[in-house]
Short mmCIF file of C-alpha atoms and ligand atoms in Angstrom, two decimals:
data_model
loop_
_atom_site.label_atom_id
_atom_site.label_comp_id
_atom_site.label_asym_id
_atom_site.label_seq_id
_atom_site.Cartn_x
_atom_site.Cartn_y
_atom_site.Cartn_z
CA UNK A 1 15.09 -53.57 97.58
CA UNK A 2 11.70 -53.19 98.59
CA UNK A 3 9.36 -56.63 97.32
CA UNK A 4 8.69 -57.62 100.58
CA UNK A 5 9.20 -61.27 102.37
CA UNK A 6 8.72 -63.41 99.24
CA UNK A 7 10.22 -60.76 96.07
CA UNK A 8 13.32 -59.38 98.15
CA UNK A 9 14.78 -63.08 98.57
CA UNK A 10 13.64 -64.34 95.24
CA UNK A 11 15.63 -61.68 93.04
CA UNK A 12 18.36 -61.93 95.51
CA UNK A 13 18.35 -65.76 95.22
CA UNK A 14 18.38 -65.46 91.14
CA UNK A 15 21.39 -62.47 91.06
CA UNK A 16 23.86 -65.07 90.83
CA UNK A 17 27.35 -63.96 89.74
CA UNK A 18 31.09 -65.26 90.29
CA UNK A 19 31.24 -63.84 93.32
CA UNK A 20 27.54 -64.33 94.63
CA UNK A 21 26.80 -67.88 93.26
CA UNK A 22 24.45 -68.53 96.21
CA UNK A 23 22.59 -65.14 95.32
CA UNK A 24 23.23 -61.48 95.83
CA UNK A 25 23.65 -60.72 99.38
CA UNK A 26 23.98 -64.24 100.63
CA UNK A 27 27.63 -65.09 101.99
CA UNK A 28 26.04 -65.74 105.41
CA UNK A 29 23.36 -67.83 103.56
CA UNK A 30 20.32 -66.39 105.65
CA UNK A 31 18.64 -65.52 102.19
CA UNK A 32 15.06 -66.88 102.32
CA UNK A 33 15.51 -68.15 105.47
CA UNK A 34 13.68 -67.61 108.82
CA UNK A 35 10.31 -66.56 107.06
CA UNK A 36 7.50 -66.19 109.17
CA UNK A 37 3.78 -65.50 109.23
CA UNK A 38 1.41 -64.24 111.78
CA UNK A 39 -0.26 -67.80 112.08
CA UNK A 40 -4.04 -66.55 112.92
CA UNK A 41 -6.87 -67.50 115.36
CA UNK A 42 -10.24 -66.44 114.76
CA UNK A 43 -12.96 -67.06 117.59
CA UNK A 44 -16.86 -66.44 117.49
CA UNK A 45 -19.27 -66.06 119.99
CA UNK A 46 -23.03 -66.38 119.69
CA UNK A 47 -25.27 -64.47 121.91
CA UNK A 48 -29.15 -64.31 122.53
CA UNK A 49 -29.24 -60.83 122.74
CA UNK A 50 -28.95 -58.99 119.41
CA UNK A 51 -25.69 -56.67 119.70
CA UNK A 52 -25.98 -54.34 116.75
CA UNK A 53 -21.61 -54.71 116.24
CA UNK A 54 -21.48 -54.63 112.85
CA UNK A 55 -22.82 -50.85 113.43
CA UNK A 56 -19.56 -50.03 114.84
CA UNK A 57 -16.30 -49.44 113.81
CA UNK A 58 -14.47 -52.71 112.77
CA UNK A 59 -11.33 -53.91 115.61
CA UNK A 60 -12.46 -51.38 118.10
CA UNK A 61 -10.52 -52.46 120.62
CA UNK A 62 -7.09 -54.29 120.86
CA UNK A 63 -5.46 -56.23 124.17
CA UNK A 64 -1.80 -56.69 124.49
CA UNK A 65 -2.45 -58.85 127.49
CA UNK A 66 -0.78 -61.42 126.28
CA UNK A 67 2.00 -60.08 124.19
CA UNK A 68 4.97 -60.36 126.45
CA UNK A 69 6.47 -63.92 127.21
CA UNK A 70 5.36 -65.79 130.03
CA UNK A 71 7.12 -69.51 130.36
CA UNK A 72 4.47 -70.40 132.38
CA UNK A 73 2.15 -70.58 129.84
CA UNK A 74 4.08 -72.70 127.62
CA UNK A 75 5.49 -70.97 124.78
CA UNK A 76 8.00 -67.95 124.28
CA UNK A 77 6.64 -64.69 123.11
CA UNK A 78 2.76 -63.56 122.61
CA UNK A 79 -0.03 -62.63 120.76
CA UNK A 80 -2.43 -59.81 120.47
CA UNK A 81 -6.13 -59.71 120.31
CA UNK A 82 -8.46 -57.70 118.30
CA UNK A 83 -11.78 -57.50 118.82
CA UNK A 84 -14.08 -57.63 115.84
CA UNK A 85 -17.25 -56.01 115.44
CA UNK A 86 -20.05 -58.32 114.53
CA UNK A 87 -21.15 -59.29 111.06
CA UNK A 88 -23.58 -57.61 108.95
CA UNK A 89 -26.14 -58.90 106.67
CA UNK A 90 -24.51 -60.77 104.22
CA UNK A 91 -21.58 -62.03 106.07
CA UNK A 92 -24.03 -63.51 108.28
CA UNK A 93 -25.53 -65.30 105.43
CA UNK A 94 -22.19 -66.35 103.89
CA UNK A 95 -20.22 -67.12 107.00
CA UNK A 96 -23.36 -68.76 108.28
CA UNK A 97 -23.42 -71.18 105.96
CA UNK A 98 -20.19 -71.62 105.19
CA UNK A 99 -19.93 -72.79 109.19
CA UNK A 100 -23.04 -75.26 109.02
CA UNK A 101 -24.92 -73.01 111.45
CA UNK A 102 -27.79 -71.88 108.89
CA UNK A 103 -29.40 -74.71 106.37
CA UNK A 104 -31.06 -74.56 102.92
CA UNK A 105 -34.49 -75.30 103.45
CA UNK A 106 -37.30 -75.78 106.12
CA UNK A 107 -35.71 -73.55 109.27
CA UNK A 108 -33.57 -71.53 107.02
CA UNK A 109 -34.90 -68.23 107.96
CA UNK A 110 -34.88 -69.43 111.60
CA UNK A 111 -31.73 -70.39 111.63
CA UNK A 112 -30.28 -67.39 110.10
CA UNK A 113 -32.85 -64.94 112.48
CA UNK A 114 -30.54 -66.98 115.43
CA UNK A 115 -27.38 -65.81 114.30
CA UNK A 116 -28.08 -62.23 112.72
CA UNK A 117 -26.44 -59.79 114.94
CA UNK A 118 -26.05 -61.66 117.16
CA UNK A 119 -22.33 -62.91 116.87
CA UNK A 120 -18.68 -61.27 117.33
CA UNK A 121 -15.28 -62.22 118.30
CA UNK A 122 -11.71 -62.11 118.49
CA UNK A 123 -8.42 -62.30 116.80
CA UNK A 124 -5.48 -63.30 117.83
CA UNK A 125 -2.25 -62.70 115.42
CA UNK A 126 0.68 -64.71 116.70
CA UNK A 127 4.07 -64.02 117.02
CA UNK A 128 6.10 -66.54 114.76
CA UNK A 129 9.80 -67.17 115.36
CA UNK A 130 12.35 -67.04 113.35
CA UNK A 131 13.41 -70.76 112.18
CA UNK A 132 16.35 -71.65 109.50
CA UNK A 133 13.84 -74.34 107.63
CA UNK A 134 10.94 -72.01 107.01
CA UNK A 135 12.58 -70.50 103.96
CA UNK A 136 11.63 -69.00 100.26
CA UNK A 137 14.03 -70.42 97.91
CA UNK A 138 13.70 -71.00 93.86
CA UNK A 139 11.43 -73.16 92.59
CA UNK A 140 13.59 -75.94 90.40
CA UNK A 141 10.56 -76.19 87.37
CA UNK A 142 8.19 -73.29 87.96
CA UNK A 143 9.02 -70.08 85.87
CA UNK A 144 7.43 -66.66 85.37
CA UNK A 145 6.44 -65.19 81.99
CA UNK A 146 10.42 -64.02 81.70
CA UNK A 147 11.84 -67.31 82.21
CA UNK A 148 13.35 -66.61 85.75
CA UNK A 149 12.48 -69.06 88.37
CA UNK A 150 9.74 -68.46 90.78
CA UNK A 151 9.90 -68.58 94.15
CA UNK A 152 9.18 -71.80 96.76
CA UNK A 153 8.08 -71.75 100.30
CA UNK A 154 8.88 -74.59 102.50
CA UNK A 155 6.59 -73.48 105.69
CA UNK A 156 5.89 -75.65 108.82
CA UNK A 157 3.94 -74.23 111.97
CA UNK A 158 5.96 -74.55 115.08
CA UNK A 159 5.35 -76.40 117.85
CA UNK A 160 5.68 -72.60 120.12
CA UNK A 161 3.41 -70.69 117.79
CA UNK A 162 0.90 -73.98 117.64
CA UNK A 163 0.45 -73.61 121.74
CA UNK A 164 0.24 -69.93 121.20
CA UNK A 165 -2.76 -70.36 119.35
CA UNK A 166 -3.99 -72.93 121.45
CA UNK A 167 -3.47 -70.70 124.36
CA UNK A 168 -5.06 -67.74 122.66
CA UNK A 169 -8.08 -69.67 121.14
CA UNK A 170 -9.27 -71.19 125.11
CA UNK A 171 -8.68 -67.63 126.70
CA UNK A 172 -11.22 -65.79 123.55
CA UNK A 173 -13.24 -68.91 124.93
CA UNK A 174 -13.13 -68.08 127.77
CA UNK A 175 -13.58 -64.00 127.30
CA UNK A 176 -17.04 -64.90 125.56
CA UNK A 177 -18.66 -66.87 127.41
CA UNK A 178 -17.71 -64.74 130.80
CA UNK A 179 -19.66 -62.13 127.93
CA UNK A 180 -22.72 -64.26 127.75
CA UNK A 181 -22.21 -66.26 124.56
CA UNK A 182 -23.94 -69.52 124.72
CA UNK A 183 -21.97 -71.17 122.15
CA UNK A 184 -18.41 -70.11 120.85
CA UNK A 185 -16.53 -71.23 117.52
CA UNK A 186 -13.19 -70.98 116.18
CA UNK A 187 -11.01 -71.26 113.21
CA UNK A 188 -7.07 -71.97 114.43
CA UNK A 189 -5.49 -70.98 112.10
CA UNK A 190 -7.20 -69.90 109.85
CA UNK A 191 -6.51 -71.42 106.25
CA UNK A 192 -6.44 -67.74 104.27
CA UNK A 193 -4.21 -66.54 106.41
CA UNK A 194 -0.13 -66.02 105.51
CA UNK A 195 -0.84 -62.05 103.95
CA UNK A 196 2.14 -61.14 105.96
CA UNK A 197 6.03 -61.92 105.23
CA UNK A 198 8.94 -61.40 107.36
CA UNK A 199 12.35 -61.97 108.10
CA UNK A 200 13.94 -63.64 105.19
CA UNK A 201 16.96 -61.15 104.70
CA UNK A 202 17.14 -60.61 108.33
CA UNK A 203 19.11 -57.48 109.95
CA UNK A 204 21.84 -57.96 112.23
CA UNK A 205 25.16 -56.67 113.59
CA UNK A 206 27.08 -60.37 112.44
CA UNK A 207 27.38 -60.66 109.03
CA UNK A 208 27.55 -64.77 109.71
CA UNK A 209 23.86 -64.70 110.44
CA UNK A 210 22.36 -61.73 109.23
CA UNK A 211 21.99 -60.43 105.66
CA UNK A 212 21.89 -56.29 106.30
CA UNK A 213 23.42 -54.27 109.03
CA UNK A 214 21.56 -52.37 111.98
CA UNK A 215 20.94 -49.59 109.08
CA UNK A 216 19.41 -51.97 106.81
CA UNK A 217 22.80 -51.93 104.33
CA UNK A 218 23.73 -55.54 103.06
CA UNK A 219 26.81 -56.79 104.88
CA UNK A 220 28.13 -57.77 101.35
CA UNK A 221 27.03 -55.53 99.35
CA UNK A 222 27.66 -51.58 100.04
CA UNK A 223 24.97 -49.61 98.39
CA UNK A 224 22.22 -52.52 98.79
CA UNK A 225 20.06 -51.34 101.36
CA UNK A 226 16.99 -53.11 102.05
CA UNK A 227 13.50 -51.61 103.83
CA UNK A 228 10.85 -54.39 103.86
CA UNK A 229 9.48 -57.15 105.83
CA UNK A 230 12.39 -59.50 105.04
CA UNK A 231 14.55 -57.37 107.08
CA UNK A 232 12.55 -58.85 110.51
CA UNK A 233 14.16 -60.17 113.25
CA UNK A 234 11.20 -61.61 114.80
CA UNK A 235 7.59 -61.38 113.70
CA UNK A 236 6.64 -59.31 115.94
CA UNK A 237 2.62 -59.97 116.85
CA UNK A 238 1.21 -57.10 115.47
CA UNK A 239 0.00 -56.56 111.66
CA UNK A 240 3.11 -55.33 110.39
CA UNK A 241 3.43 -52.26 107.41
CA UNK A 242 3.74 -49.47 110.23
CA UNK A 243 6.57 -51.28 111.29
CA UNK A 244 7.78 -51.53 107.46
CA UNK A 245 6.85 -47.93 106.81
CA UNK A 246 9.34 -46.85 109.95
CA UNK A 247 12.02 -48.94 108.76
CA UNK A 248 11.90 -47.87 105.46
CA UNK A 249 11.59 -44.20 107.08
CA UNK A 250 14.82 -44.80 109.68
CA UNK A 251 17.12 -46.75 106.43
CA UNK A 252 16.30 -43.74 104.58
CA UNK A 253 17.27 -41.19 107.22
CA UNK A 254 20.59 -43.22 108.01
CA UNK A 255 21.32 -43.15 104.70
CA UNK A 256 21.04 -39.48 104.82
CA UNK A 257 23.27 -38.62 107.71
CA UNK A 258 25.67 -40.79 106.17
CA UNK A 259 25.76 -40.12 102.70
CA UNK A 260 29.40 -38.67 103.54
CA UNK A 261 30.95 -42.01 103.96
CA UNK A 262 27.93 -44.65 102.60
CA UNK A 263 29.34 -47.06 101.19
CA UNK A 264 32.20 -47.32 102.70
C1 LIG B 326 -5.02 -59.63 101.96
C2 LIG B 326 -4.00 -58.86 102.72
C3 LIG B 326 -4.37 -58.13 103.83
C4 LIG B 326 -3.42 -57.40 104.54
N1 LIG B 326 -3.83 -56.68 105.64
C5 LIG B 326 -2.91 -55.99 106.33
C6 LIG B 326 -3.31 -55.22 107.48
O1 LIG B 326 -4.48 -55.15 107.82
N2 LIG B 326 -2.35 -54.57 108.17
C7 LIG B 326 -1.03 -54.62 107.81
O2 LIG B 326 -0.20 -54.01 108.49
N3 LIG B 326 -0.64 -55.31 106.74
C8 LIG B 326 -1.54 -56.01 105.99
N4 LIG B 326 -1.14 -56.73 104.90
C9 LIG B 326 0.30 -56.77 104.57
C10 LIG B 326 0.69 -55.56 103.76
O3 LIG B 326 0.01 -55.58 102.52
C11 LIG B 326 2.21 -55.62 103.52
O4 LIG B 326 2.88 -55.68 104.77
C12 LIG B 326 2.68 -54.38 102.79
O5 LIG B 326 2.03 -54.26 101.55
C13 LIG B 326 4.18 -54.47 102.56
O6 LIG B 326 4.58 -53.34 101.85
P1 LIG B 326 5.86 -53.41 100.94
O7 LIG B 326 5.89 -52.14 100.17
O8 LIG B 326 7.05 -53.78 101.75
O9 LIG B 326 5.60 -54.66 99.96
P2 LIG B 326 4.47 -54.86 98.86
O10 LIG B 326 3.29 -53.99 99.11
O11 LIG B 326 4.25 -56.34 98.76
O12 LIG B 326 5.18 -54.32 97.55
C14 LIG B 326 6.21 -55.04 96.95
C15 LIG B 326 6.20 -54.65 95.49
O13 LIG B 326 7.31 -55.25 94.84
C16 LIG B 326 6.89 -55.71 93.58
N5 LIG B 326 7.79 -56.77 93.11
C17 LIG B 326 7.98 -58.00 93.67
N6 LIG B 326 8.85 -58.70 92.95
C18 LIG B 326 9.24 -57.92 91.91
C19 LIG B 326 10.14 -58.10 90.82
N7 LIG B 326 10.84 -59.23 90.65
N8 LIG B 326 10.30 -57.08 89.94
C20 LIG B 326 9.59 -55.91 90.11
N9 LIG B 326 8.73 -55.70 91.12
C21 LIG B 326 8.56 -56.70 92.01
C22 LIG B 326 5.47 -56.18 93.79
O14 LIG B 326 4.76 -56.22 92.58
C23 LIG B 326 4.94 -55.12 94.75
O15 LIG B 326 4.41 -54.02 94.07
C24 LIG B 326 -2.08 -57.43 104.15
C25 LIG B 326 -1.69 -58.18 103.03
C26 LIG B 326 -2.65 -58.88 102.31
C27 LIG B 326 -2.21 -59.66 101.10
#
């Protein structure tokens, strides 16, 4: 299986059989469970000075700063930041507007000289936690073209990954305006984010509360190996296909130095 955090569960979750009649794969019933996100922070400064960013390369630089867990800041695990290179002509124009900053009208052109080049910031991509209610099951109406049931997602932010971004939105505050910015913005999280999908057929050495093994072979199910982002533990605060492409890369090499005994 390789659909990712939202396909893996849902054709899982609609293999129902006599002996799977909560879903292929789902004795422990951790299928669809524990999805996560990277819930997203996006802060913008504003400078005087133009800075000619959206000349250079886009997330030039990245901080793990804050990536390991530190209780005294108030939540378990981290974040990353990357640094964005400022916006170019038309994103100015679109983002501009879109944030109130640049009006139709008398001072348009003004306005939008203020803000051209003269902006960048900082994302911060959260590390979400794994938690039983956040979950992709089947939808009880909604069907695709085939007839088969599509899947739900029941989602809630935490309360941890809600003070992460918190957290991680007043230190990018804080980072430009020590830079000069005289005014900074932010989005927290951001609304379009939710592109990435984890842990919803998580991996595990207990076959109570995981779905595959260490290997990435379902505990029930002997030559059902899975190598996507449903096979998370944790969401690790990072964008995540490298991570997917290794696991896919170390399931496949298990597989090969045990093709003797597989599926035993
Ligand atoms: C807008 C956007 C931006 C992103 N940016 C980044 C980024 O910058 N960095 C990063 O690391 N990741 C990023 N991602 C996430 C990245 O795209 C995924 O992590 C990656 O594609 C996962 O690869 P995959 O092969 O496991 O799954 P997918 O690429 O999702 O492939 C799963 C495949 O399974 C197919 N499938 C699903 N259900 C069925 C079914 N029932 N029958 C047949 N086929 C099915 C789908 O059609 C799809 O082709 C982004 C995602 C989005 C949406």
């Amino acid at each position: 299986m390789a659909c990712n955090g939202v396909g893996t569960p849902r054709i899982l979750l609609n293999s129902v059989s006599a002996r799977f009649p909560h879903g292929l794969a789902n004795t422990s019933g951790q299928v669809g469970r524990n999805l996560m996100f990277h819930p997203y922070a996006s802060i913008t400064g504003y400078f005087d000075d133009e800075l000619d960013g959206e000349r250079g390369p886009d997330n030039a630089y990245w901080s793990h700063e804050f990536y390991e867990t530190d209780t005294s800041r108030g939540f378990l695990r981290g974040f990353i930041y990357e640094f964005n290179r400022g916006t170019a002509t038309a994103s100015t124009a679109i983002g501009g507007l879109a944030a109130g900053r640049i009006p139709w009208g008398g001072g348009h052109h003004d306005a939008y000289r203020r803000i051209h080049r003269r902006s960048t910031g900082l994302g911060a991509i959260c590390e979400d936690l794994p938690e039983p209610h956040n979950r992709v099951t089947l939808d009880p109406i909604l069907k695709d073209i085939h007839g088969i049931p599509a899947p739900r997602i029941d989602y809630t932010l935490s309360e941890n990954s809600q003070r992460m971004l918190d957290f991680a939105v007043a230190r990018a505050t804080d980072i430009l305006k020590a830079a000069g910015a005289y005014d900074v913005e932010f989005e927290s999280p951001i609304p379009r984010g939710g592109w990435h999908l984890m842990g919803t057929a998580r991996m595990g050495t207990n076959p109570e509360t995981s779905v595959v093994n260490e290997w990435g072979r379902s505990h029930d199910v002997k030559n059902l190996f899975i190598v996507d982002g449903s096979i998370f533990t944790t969401s690790a605060g990072v964008n995540p296909t490298p991570t997917i492409q290794a696991l896919a890369l170390y399931v496949a090499d298990q597989m090969k130095q045990r093709l003797a005994t597989l599926f035993d």
